[in-house]
PDB file of C-alpha atoms in Angstrom:
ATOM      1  CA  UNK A  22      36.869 183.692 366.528  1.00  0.00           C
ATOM      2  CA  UNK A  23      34.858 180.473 365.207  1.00  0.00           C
ATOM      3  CA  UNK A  24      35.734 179.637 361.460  1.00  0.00           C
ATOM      4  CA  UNK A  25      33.622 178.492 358.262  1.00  0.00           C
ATOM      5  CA  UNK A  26      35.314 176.366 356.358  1.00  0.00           C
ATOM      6  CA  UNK A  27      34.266 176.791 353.011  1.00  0.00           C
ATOM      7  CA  UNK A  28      34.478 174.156 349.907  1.00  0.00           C
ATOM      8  CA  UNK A  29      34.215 175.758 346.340  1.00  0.00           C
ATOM      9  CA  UNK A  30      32.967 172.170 345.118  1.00  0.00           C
ATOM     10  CA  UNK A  31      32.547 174.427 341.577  1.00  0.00           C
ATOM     11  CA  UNK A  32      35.589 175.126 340.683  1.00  0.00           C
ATOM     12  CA  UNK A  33      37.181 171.894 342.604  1.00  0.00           C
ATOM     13  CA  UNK A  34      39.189 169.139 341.151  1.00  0.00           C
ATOM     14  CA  UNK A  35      39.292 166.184 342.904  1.00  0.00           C
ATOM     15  CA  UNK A  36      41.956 163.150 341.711  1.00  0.00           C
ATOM     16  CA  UNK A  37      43.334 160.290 342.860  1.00  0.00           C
ATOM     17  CA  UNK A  38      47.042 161.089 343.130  1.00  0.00           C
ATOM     18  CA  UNK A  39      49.314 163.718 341.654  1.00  0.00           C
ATOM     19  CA  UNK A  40      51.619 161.983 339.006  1.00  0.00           C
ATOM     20  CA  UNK A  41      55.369 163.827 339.209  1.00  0.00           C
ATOM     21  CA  UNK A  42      56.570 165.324 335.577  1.00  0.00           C
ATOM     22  CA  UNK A  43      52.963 165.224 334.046  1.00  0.00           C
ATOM     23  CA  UNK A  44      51.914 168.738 332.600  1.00  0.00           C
ATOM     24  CA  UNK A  45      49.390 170.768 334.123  1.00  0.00           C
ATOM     25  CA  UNK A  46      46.966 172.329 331.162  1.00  0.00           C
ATOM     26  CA  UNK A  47      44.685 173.170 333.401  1.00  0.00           C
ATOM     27  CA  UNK A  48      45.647 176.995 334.327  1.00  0.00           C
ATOM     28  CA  UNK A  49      45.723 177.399 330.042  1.00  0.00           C
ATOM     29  CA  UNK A  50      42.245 175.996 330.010  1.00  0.00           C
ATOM     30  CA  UNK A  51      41.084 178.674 333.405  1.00  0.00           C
ATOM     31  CA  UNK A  52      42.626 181.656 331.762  1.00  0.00           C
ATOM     32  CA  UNK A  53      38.679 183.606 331.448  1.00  0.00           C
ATOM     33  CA  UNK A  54      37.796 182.759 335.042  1.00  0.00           C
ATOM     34  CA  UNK A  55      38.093 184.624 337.400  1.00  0.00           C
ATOM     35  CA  UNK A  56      39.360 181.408 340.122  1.00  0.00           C
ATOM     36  CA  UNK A  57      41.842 179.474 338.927  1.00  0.00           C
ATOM     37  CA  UNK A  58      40.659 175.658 339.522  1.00  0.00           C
ATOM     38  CA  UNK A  59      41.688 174.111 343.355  1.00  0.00           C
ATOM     39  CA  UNK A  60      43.215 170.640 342.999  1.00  0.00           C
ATOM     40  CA  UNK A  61      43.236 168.378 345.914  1.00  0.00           C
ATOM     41  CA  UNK A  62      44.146 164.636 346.159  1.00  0.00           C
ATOM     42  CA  UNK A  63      40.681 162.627 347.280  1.00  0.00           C
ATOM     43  CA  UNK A  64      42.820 161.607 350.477  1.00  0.00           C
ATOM     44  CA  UNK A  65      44.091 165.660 350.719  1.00  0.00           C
ATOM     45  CA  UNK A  66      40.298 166.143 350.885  1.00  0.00           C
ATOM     46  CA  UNK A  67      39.398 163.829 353.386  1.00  0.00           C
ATOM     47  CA  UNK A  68      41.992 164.718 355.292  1.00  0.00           C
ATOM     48  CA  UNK A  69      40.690 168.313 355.736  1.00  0.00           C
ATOM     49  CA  UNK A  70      37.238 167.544 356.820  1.00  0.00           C
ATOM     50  CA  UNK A  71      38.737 165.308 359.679  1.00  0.00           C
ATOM     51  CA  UNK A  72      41.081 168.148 360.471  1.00  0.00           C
ATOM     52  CA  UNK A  73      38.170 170.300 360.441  1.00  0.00           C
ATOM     53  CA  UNK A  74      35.756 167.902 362.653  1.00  0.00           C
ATOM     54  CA  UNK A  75      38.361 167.914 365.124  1.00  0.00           C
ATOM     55  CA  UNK A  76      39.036 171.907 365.096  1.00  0.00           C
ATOM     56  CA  UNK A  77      37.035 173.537 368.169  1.00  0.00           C
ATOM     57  CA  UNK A  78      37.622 177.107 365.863  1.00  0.00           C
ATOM     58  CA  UNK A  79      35.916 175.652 363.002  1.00  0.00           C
ATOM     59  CA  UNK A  80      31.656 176.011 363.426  1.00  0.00           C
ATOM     60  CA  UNK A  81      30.584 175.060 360.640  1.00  0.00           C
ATOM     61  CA  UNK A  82      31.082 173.846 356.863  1.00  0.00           C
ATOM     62  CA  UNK A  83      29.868 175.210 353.411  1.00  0.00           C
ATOM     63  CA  UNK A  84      29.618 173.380 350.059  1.00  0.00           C
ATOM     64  CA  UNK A  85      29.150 176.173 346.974  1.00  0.00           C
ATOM     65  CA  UNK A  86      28.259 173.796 343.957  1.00  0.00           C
ATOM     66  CA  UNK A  87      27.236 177.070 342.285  1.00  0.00           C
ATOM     67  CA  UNK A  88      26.003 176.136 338.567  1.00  0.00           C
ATOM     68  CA  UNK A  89      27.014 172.980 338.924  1.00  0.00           C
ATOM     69  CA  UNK A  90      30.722 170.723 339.417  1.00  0.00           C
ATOM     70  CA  UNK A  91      32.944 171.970 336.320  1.00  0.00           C
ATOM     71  CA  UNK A  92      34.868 168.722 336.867  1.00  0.00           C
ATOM     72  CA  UNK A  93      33.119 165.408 337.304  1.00  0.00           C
ATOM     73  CA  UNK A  94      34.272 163.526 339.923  1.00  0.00           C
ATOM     74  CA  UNK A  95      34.277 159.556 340.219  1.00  0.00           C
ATOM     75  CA  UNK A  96      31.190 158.251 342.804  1.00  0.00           C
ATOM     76  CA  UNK A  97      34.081 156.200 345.160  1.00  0.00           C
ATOM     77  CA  UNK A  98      35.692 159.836 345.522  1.00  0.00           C
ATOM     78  CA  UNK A  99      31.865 160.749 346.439  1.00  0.00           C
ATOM     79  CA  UNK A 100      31.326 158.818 348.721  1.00  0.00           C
ATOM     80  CA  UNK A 101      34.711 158.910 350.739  1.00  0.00           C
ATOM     81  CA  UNK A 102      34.098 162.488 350.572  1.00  0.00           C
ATOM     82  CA  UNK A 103      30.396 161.527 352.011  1.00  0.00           C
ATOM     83  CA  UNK A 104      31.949 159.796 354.782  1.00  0.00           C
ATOM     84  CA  UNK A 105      34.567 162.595 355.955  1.00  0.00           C
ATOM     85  CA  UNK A 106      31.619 165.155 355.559  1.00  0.00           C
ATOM     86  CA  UNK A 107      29.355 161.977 358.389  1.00  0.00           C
ATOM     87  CA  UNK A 108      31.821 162.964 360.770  1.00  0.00           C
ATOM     88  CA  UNK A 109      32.323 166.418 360.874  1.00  0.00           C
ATOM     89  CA  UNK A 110      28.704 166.979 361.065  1.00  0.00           C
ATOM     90  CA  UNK A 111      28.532 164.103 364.144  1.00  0.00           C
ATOM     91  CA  UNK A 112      32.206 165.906 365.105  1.00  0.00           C
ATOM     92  CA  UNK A 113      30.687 165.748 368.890  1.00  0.00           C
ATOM     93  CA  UNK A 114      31.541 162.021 368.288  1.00  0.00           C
ATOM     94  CA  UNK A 115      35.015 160.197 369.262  1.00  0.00           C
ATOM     95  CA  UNK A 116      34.977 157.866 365.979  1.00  0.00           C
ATOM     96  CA  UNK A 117      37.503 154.839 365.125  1.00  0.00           C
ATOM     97  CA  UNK A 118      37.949 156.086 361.378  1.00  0.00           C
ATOM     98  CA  UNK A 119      36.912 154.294 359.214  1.00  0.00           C
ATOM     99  CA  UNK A 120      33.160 153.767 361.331  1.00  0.00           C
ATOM    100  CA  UNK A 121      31.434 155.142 358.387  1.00  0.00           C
ATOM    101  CA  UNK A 122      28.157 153.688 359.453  1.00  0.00           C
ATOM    102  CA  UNK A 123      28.725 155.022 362.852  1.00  0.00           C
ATOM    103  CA  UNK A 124      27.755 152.478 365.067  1.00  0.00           C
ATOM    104  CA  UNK A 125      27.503 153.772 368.640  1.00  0.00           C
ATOM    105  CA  UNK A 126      29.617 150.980 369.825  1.00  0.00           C
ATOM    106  CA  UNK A 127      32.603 152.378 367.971  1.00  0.00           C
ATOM    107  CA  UNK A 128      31.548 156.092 368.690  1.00  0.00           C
ATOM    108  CA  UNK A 129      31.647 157.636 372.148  1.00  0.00           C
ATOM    109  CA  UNK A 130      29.275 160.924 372.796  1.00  0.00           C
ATOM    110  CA  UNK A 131      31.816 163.733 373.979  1.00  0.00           C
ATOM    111  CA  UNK A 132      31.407 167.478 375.100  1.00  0.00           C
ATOM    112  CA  UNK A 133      29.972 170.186 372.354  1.00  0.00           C
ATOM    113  CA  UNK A 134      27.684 170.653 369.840  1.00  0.00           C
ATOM    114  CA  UNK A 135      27.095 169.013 366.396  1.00  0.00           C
ATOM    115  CA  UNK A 136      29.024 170.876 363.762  1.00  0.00           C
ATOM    116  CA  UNK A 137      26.150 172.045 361.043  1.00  0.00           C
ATOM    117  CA  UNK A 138      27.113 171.905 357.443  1.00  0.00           C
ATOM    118  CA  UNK A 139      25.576 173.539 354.439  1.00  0.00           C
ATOM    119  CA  UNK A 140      25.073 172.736 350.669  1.00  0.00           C
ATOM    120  CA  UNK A 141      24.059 175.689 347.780  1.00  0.00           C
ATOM    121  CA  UNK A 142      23.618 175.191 344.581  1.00  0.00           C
ATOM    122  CA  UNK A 143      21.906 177.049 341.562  1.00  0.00           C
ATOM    123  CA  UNK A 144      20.906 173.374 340.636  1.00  0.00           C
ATOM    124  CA  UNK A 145      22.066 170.249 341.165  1.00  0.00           C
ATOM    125  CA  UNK A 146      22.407 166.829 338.933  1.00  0.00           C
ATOM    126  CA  UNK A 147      22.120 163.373 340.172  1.00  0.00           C
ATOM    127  CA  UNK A 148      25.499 162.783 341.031  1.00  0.00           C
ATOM    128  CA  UNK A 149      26.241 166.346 342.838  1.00  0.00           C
ATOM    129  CA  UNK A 150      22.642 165.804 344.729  1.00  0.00           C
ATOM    130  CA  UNK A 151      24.446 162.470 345.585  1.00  0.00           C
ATOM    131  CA  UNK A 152      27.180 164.145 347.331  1.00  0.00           C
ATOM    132  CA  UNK A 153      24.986 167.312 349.181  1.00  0.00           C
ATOM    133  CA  UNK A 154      23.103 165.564 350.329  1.00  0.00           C
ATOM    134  CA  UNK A 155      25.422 164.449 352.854  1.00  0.00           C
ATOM    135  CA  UNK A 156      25.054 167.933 354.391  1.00  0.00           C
ATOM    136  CA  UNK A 157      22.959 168.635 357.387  1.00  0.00           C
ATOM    137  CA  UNK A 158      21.337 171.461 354.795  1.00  0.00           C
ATOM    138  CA  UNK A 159      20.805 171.917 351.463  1.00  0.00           C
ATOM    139  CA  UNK A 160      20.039 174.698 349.969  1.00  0.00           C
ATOM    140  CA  UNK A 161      18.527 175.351 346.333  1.00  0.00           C
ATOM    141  CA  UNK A 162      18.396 178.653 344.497  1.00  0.00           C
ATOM    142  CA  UNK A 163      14.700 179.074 344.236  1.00  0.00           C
ATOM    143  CA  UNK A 164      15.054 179.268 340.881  1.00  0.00           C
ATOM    144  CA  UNK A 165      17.198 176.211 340.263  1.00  0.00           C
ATOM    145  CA  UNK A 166      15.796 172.418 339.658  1.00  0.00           C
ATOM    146  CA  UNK A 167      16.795 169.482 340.985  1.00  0.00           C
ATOM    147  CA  UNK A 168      17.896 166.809 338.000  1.00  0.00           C
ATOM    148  CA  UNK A 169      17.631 163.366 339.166  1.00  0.00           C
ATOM    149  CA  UNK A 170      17.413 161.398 336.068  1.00  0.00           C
ATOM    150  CA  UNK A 171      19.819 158.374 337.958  1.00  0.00           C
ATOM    151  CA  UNK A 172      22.755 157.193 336.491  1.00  0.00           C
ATOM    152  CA  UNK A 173      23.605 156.333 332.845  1.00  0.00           C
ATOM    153  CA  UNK A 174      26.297 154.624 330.682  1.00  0.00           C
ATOM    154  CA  UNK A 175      26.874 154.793 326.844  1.00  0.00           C
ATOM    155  CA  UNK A 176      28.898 152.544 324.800  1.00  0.00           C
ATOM    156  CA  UNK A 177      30.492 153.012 321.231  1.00  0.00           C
ATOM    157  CA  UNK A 178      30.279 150.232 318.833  1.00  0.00           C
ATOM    158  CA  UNK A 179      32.753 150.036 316.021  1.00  0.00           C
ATOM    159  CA  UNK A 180      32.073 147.585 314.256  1.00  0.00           C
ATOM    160  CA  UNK A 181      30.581 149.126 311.150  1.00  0.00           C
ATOM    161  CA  UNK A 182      33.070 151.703 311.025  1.00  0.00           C
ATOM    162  CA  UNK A 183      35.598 149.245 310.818  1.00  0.00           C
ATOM    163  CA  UNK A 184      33.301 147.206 307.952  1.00  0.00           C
ATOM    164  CA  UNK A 185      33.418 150.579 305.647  1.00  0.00           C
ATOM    165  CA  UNK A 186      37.382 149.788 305.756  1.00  0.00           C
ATOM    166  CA  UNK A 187      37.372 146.745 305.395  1.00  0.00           C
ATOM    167  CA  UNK A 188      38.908 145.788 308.652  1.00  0.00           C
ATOM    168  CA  UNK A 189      38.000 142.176 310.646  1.00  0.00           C
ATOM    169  CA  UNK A 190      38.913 142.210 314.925  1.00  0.00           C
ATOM    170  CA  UNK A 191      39.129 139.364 315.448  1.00  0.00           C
ATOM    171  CA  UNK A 192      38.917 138.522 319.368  1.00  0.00           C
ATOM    172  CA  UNK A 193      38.984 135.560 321.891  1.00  0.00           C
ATOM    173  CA  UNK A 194      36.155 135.634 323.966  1.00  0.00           C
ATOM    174  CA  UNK A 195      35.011 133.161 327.097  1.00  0.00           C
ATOM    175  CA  UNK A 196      31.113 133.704 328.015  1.00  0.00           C
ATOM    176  CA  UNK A 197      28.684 136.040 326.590  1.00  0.00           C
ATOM    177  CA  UNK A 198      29.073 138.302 329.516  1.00  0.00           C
ATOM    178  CA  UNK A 199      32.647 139.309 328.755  1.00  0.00           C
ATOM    179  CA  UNK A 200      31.896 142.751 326.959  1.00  0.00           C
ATOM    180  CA  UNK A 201      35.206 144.400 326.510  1.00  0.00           C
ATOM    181  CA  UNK A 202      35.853 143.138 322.660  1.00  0.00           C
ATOM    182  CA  UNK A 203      31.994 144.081 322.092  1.00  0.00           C
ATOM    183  CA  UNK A 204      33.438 147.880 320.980  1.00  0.00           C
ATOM    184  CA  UNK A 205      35.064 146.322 317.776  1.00  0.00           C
ATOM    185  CA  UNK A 206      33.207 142.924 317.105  1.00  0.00           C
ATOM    186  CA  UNK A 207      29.301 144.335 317.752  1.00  0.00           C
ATOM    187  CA  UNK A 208      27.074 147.275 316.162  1.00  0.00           C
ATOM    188  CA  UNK A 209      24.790 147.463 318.786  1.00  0.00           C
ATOM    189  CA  UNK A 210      23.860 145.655 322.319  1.00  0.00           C
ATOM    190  CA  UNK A 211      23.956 141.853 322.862  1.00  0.00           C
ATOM    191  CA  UNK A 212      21.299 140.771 324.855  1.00  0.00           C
ATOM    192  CA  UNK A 213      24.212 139.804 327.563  1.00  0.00           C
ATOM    193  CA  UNK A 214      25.274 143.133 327.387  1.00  0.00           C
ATOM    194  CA  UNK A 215      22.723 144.885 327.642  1.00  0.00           C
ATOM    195  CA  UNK A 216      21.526 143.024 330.842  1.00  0.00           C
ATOM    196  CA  UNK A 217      25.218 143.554 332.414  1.00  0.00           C
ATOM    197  CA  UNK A 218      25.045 147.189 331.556  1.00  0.00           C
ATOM    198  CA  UNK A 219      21.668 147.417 333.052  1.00  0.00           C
ATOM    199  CA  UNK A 220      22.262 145.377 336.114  1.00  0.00           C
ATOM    200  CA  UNK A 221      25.174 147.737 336.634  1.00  0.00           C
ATOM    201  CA  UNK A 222      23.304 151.046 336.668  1.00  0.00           C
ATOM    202  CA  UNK A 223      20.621 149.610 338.686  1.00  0.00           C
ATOM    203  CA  UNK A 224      22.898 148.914 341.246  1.00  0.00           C
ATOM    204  CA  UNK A 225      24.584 151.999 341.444  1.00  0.00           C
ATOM    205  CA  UNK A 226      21.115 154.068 341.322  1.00  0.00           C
ATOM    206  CA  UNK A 227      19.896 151.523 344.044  1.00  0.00           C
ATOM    207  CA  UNK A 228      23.327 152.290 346.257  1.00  0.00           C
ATOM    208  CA  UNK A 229      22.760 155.933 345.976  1.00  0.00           C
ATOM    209  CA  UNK A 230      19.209 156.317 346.148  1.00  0.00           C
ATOM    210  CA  UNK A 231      19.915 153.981 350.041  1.00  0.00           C
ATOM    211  CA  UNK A 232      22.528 156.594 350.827  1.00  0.00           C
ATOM    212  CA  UNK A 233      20.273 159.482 350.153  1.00  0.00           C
ATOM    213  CA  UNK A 234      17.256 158.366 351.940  1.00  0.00           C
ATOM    214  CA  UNK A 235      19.882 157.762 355.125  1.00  0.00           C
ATOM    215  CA  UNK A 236      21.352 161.248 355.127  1.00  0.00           C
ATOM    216  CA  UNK A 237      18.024 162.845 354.481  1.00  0.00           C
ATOM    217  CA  UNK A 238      16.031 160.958 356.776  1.00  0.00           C
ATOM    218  CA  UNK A 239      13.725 159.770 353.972  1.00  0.00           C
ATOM    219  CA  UNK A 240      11.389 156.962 353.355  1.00  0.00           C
ATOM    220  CA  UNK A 241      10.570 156.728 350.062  1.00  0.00           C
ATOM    221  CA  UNK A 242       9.667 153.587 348.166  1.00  0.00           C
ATOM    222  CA  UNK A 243      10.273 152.328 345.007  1.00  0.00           C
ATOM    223  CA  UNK A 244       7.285 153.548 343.110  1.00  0.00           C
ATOM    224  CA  UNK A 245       8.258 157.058 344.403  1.00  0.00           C
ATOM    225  CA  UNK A 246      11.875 156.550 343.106  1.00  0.00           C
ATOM    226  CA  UNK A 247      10.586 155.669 339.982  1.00  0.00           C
ATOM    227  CA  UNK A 248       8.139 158.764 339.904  1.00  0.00           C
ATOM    228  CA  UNK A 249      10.735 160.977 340.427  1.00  0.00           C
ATOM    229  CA  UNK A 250      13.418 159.484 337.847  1.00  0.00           C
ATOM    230  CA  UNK A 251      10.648 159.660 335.146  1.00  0.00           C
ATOM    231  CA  UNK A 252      10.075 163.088 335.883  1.00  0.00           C
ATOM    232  CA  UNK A 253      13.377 164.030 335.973  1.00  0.00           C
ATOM    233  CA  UNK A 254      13.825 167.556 336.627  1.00  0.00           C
ATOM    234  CA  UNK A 255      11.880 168.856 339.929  1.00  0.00           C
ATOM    235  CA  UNK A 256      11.297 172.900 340.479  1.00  0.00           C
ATOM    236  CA  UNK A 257      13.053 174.138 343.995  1.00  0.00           C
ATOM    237  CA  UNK A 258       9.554 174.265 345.144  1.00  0.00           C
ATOM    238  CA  UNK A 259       8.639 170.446 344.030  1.00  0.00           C
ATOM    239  CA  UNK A 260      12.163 169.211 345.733  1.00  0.00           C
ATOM    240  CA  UNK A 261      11.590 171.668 349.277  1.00  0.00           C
ATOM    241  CA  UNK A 262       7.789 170.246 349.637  1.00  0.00           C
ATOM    242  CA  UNK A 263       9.010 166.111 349.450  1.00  0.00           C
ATOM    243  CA  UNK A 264      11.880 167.069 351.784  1.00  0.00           C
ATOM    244  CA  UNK A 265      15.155 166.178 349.174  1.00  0.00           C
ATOM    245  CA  UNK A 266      15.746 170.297 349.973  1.00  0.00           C
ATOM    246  CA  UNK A 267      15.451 172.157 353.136  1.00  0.00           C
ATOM    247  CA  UNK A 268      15.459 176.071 352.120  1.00  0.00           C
ATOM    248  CA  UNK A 269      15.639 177.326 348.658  1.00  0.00           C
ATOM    249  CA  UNK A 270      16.705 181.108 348.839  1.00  0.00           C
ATOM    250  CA  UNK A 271      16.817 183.725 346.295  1.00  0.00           C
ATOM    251  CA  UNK A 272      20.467 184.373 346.137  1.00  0.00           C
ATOM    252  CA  UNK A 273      23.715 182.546 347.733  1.00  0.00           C
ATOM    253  CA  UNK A 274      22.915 182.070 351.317  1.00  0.00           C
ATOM    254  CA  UNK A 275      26.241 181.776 352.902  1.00  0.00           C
ATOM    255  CA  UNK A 276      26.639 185.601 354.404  1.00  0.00           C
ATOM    256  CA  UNK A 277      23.067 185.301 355.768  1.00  0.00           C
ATOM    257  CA  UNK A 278      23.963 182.023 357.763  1.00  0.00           C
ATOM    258  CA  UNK A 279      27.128 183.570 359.269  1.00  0.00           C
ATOM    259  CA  UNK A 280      25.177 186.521 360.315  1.00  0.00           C
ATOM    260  CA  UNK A 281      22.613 183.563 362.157  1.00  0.00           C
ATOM    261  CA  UNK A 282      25.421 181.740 363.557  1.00  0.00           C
ATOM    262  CA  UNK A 283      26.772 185.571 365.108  1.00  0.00           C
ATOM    263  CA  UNK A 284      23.537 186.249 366.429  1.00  0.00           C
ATOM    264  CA  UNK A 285      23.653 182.879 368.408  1.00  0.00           C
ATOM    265  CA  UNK A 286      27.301 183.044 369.458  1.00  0.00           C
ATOM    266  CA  UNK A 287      25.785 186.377 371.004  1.00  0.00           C
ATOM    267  CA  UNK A 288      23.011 184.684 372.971  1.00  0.00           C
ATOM    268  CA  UNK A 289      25.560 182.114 374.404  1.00  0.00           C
ATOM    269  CA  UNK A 290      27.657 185.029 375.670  1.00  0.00           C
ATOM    270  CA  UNK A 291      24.486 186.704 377.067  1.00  0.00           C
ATOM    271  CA  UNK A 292      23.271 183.456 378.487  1.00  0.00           C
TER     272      UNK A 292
END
């Protein structure tokens, strides 16, 4: 029997590394849902979806974000994640881990299909979009939206709070682009910091609008980008017709595409 494995993304935890003697609140905090939150090690993770790339049982792979990722996960977990998910869907490949731009001198063509993996969501957010779209498919609940605002930062100042008391920080500081003190000795952006901050973001949007466009086979330029962050939210429809989406179905799609894949594991047979 061929195998789906399945990835609650939802109700999924991701972390660096399990600390020994620290106290688990978590199952306190799930006690009125129904599934208990799944907590995996990034490296856990990653370690699956190779697993699973290499499995000849395992067909295919599904993402449920559902209503969206209850626990945000850092973008370097992302995009290791993004990487593990390259090669199971190229799992026809031989790769030489870690050929995460997989160069065809590093990766050999072997027997057997590509694996197909799937993405659903009810909506999605700029940084889960980031991560389905590493999928082969995505799929958006026809009613959901799309929310790619790009990435932002906020900083607390402290400084007047700490005038009201009467307390002085006083600080060493080298350069006007070292913004750590800023928190206690500013009430509001420095010019410096304000460029760093920016420069930062921009960056980061830049590095994950690339990796989008590469997974989704897009070519968008940078007056589209910018179209679409000052927009912000896009209808299933809007997202389906510029291609970030591929199907947008009424209701969770995943028994519908394992009836598909029986129907062609039928045909083979036949054939």
């Amino acid at each position: 029997k061929k195998l789906v494995l399945v990835l609650p993304f939802d109700n999924l935890k991701v972390i660096e590394h399990r600390t020994s003697g620290s106290i688990d609140l978590q199952p306190l905090l799930d006690q009125n849902n129904k599934q208990p939150t799944i907590v995996l090690e990034a490296k856990e993770l990653v370690s699956i979806l190779h697993k699973a790339a290499a499995d000849p049982n395992i067909s295919a792979l599904y993402a449920d974000f559902g209503e969206g990722m209850r626990h945000p996960m850092g973008y370097a977990h992302m995009e290791e994640i993004r990487n593990a998910i390259r090669i199971f869907n190229e799992s026809h490949r031989v790769h030489r881990d870690p050929n995460v731009h997989h160069n065809p001198v590093f990766a050999m063509m072997r027997n057997g299909d590509p694996k197909p993996s799937y993405a659903f969501g009810h909506s999605f957010a700029w940084n889960e979009y980031f991560l389905a779209s590493a999928f082969s498919y995505v799929h958006l609940q026809a009613r959901g939206h799309l929310d790619l605002f790009g990435v932002a930062t906020t900083n607390t100042f402290l400084k007047g709070a700490l005038d009201k008391y009467g307390i002085k920080a006083h600080v060493f500081r080298h350069g006007d682009y070292k913004n750590a003190p800023s928190i206690f000795t500013d009430k509001k952006y420095s010019p410096a910091h304000l460029e760093t901050v920016k420069s930062m973001t921009s960056s980061l949007n830049t590095s994950i609008r690339t990796c989008i466009e590469n997974s989704r086979a897009l070519n968008f330029d940078n007056v589209m980008w910018q179209s679409i962050f000052e927009f912000g939210s896009l209808t299933s429809a809007n997202s389906e017709d510029i291609g970030l989406v591929d199907v947008i179905p009424p209701v969770d799609p995943l028994l519908s595409l394992l009836n598909v894949n029986k129907k062609e594991a039928k045909k083979k047979k036949k054939k």
